[in-house]
Backbone as a ProteinNet text record, in pm:
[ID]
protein_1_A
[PRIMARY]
XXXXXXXXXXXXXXXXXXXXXXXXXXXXXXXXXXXXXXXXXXXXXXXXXXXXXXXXXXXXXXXXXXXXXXXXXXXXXXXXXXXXXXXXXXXXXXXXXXXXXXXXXXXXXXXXXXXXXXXXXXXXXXXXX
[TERTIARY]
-596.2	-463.3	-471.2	-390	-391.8	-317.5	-409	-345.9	-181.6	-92.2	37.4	75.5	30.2	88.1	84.2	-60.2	-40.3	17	41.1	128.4	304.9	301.8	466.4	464.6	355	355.5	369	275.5	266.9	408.2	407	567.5	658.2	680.6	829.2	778.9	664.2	632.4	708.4	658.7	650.8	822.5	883.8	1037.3	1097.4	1072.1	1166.1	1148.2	995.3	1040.1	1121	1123.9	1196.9	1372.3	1353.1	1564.3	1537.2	1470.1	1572.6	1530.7	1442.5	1484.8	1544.4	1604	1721.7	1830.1	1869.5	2006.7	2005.7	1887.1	1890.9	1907.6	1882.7	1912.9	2062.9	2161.7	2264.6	2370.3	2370.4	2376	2392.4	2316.9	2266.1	2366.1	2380.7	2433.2	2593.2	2631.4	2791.6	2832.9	2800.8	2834.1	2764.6	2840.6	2813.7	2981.9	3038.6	3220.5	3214.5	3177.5	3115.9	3010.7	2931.4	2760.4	2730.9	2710.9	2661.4	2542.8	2450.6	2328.1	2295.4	2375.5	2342.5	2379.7	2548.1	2557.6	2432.4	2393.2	2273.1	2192.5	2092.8	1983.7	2017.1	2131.9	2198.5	2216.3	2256.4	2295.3	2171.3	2072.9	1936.4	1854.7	1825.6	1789.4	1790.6	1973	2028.7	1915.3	1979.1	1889	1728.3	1649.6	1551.1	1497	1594.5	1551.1	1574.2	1682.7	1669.7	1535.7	1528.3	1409	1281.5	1251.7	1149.5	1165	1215.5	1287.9	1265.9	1305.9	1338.1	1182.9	1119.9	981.4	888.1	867.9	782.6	682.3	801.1	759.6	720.3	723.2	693.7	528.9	471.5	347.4	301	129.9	42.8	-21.6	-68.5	-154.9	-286.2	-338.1	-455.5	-467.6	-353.3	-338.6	-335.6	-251.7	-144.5	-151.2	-160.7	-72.4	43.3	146.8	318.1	387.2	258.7	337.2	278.3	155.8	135	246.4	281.4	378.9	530.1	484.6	671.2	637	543.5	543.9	508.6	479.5	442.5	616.4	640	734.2	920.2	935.1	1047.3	1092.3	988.3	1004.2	924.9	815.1	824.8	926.3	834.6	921.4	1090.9	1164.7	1301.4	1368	1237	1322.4	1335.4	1219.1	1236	1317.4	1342.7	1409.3	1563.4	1637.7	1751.3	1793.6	1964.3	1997	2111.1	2090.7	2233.7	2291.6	2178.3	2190.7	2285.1	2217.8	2280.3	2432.9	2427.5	2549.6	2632.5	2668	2716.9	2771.8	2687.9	2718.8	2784.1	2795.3	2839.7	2991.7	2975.5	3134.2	3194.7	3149.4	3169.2	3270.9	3187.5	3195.5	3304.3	3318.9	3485.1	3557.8	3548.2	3689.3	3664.5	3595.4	3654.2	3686.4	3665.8	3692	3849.1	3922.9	4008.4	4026.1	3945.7	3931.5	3911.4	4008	4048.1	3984	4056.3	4055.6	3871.9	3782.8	3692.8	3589	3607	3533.1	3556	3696.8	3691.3	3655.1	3663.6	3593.8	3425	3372.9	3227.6	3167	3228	3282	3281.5	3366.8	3403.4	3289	3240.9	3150.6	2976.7	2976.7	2831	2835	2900.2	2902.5	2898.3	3033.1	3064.3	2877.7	2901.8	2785.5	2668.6	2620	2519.3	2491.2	2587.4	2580	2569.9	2654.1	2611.4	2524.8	2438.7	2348.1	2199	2203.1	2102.3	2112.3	2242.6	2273.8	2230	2237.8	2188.9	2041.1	1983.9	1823.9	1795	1835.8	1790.3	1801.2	1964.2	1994.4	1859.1	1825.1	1771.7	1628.4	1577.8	1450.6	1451.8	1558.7	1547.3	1619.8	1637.7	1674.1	1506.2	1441.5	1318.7	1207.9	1249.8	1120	1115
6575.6	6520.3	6414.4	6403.1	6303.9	6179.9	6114.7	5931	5928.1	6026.7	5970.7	5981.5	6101.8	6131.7	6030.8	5942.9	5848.7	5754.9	5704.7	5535	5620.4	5726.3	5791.1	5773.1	5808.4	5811.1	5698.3	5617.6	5420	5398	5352.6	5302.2	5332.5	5479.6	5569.5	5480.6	5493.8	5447.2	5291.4	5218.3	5075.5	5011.9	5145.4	5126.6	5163.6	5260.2	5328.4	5220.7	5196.8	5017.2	4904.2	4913.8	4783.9	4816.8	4949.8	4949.7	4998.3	5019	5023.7	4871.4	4745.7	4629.3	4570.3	4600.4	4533.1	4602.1	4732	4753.5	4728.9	4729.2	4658.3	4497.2	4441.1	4307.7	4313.1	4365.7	4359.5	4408.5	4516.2	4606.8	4467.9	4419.7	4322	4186.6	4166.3	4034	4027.8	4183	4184.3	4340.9	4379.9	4515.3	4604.6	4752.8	4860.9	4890.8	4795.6	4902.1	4923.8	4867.8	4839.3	4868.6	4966.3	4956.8	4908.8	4756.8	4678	4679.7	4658.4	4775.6	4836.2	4946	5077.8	4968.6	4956.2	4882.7	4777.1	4689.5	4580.4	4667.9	4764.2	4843.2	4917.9	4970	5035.9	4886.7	4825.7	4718.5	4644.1	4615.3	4556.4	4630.1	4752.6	4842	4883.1	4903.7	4867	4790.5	4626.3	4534.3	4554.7	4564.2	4567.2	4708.4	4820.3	4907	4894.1	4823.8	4719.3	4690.5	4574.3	4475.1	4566.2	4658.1	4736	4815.6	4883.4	4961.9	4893.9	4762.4	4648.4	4620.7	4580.1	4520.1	4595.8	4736.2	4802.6	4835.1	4858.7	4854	4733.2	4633.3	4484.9	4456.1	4517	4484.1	4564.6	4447.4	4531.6	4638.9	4715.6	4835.5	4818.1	4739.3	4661.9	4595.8	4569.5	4468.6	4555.4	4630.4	4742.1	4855.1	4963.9	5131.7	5127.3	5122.2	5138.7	5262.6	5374.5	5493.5	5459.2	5433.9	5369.6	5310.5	5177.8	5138.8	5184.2	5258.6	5293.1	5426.3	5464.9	5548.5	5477.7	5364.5	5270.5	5256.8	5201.6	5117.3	5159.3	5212.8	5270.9	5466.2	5525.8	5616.7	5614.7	5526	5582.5	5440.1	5315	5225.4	5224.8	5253.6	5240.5	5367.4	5468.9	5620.7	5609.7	5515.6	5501.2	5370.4	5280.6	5168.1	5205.6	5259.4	5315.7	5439.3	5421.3	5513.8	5605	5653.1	5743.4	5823.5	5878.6	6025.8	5920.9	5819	5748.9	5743.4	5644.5	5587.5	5742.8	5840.3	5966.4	6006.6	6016.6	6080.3	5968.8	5805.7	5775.3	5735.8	5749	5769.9	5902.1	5987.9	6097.6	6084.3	5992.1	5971.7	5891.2	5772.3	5705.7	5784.4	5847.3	5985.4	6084.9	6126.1	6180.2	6124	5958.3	5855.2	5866.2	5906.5	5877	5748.3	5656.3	5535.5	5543.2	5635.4	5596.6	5466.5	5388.6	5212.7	5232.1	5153.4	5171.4	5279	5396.8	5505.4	5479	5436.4	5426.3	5290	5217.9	5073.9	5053.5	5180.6	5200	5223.5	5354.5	5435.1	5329.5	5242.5	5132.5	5042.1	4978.4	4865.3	4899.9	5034.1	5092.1	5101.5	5217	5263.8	5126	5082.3	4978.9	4844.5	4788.7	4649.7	4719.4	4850.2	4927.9	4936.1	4987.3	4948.4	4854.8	4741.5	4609.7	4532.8	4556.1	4530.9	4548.3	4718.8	4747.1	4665.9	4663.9	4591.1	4460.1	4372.7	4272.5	4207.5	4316.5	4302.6	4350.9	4425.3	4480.8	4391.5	4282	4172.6	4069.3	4053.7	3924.4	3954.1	4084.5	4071.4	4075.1	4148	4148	3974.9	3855.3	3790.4	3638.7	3705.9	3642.4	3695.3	3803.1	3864.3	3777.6
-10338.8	-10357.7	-10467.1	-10551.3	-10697.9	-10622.9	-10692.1	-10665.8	-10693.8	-10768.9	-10788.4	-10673.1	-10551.7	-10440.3	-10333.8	-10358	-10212.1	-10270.1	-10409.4	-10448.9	-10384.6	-10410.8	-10379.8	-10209.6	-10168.7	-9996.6	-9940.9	-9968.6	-9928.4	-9964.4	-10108.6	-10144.7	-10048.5	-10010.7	-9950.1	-9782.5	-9758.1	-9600	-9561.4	-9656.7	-9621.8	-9693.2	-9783.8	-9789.7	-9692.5	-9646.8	-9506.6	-9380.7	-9354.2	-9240.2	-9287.3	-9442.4	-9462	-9436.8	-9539.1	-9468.7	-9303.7	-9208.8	-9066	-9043	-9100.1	-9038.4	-9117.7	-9202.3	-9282.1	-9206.5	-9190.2	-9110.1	-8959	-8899.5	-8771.2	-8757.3	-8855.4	-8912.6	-8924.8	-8998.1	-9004.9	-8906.7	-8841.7	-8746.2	-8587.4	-8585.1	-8501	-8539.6	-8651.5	-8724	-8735.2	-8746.9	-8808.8	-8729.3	-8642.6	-8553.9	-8665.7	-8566.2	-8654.5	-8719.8	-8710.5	-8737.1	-8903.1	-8987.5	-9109.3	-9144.6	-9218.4	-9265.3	-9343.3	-9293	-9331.4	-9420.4	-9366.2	-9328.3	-9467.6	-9467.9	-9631.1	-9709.9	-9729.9	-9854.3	-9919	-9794	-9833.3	-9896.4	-9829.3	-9925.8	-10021.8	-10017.1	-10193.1	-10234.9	-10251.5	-10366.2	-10402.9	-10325.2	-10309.7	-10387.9	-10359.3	-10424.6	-10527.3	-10559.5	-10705.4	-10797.8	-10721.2	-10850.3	-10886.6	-10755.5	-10779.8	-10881.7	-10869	-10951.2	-11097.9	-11139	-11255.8	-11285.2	-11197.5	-11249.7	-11259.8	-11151.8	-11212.3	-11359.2	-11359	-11464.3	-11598.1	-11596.8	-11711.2	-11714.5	-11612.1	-11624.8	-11642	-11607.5	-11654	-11785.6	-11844.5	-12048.2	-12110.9	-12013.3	-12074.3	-11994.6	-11926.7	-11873.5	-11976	-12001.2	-12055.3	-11978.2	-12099.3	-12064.3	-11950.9	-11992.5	-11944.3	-11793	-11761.9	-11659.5	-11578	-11553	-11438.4	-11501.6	-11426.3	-11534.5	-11448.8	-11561.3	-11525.9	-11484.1	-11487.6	-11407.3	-11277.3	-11212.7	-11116.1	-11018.4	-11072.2	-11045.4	-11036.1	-11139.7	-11139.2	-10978.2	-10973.4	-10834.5	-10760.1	-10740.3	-10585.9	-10548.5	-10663.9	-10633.8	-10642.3	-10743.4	-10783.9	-10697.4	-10722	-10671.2	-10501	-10480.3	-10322.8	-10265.1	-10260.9	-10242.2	-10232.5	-10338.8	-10354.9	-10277.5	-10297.3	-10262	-10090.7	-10048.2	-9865.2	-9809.7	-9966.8	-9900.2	-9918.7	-10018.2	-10048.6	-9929.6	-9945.8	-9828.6	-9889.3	-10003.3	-10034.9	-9932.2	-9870.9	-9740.5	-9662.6	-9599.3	-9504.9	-9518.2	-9663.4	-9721.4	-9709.5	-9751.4	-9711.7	-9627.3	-9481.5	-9385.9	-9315	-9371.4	-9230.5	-9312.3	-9445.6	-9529.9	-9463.5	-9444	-9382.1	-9252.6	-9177.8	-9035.8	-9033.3	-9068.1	-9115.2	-9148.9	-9241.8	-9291.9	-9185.7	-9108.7	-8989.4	-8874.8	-8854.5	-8729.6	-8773.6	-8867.3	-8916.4	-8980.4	-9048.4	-9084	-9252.2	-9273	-9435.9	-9520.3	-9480.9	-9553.7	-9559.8	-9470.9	-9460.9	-9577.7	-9514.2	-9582.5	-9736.3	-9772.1	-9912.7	-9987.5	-9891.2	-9921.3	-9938.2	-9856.5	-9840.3	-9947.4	-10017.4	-10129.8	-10269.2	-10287.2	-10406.2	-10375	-10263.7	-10261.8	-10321.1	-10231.7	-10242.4	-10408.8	-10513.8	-10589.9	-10690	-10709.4	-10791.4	-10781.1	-10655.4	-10605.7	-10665.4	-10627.7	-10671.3	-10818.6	-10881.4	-11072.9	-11095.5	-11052.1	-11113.9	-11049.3	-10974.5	-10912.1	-11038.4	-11034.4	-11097.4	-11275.1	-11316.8	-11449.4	-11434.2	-11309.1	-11314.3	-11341.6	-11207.7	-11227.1	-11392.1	-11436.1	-11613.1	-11708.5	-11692.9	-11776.5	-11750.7	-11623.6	-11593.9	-11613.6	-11614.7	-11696.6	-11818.8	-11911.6	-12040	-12071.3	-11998.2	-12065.2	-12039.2	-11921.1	-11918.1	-11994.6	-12061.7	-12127.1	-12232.2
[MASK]
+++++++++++++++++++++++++++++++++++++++++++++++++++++++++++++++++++++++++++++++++++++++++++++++++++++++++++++++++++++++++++++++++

């Protein structure tokens, strides 16, 4: 098995515990009537995939290898801490609770917070580089 496969495996492992105790964190903090919860790890996620993204091409060669990283971190990491599936089915689940408002608020917050999320983390490394 090639080393890209276990930085993709670790990363995805130790992202997937972090979003169920971030939405059990929220879930716990503010109900479930709201997913709380997804939006936090899509928008979180968002930025940090910025900042990786942004920071990558700026490490030397020498120090780190940046495909390395970009598979620890971006693709297993982000791919187990991020919840699109989630974010989906439970937009889903509001538009069939009959809860319009909501589902489309889920919809504008995730999508919209999520872009400028990731624009943020990208500005704020390209403005520390």
């Amino acid at each position: 098995m090639g080393a890209q496969y276990i930085f993709v495996f670790l990363g995805g492992g130790f992202g997937a515990v972090c979003r169920y105790l971030a939405t059990a964190f929220f879930a716990a903090r503010f109900g479930a009537a709201f997913p709380c919860g997804t939006l936090f790890v899509n928008v979180s996620g968002s930025f940090l995939m910025g900042l990786i993204m942004g920071l990558l091409p700026l490490l030397p060669r020498g120090v780190f290898l940046p495909e390395n990283l970009r598979l620890l971190l971006a693709v297993g990491f982000l791919g187990g801490f991020t919840t699109f599936s989630s974010f989906s089915m439970e937009t889903l689940a509001l538009l069939q609770g009959a809860n319009a408002p909501y589902a489309l608020l889920n919809i504008v917050a995730n999508v919209f917070l999520g872009l400028l999320a990731a624009w943020a983390g990208l500005l704020l490394i390209r403005a520390l580089a």
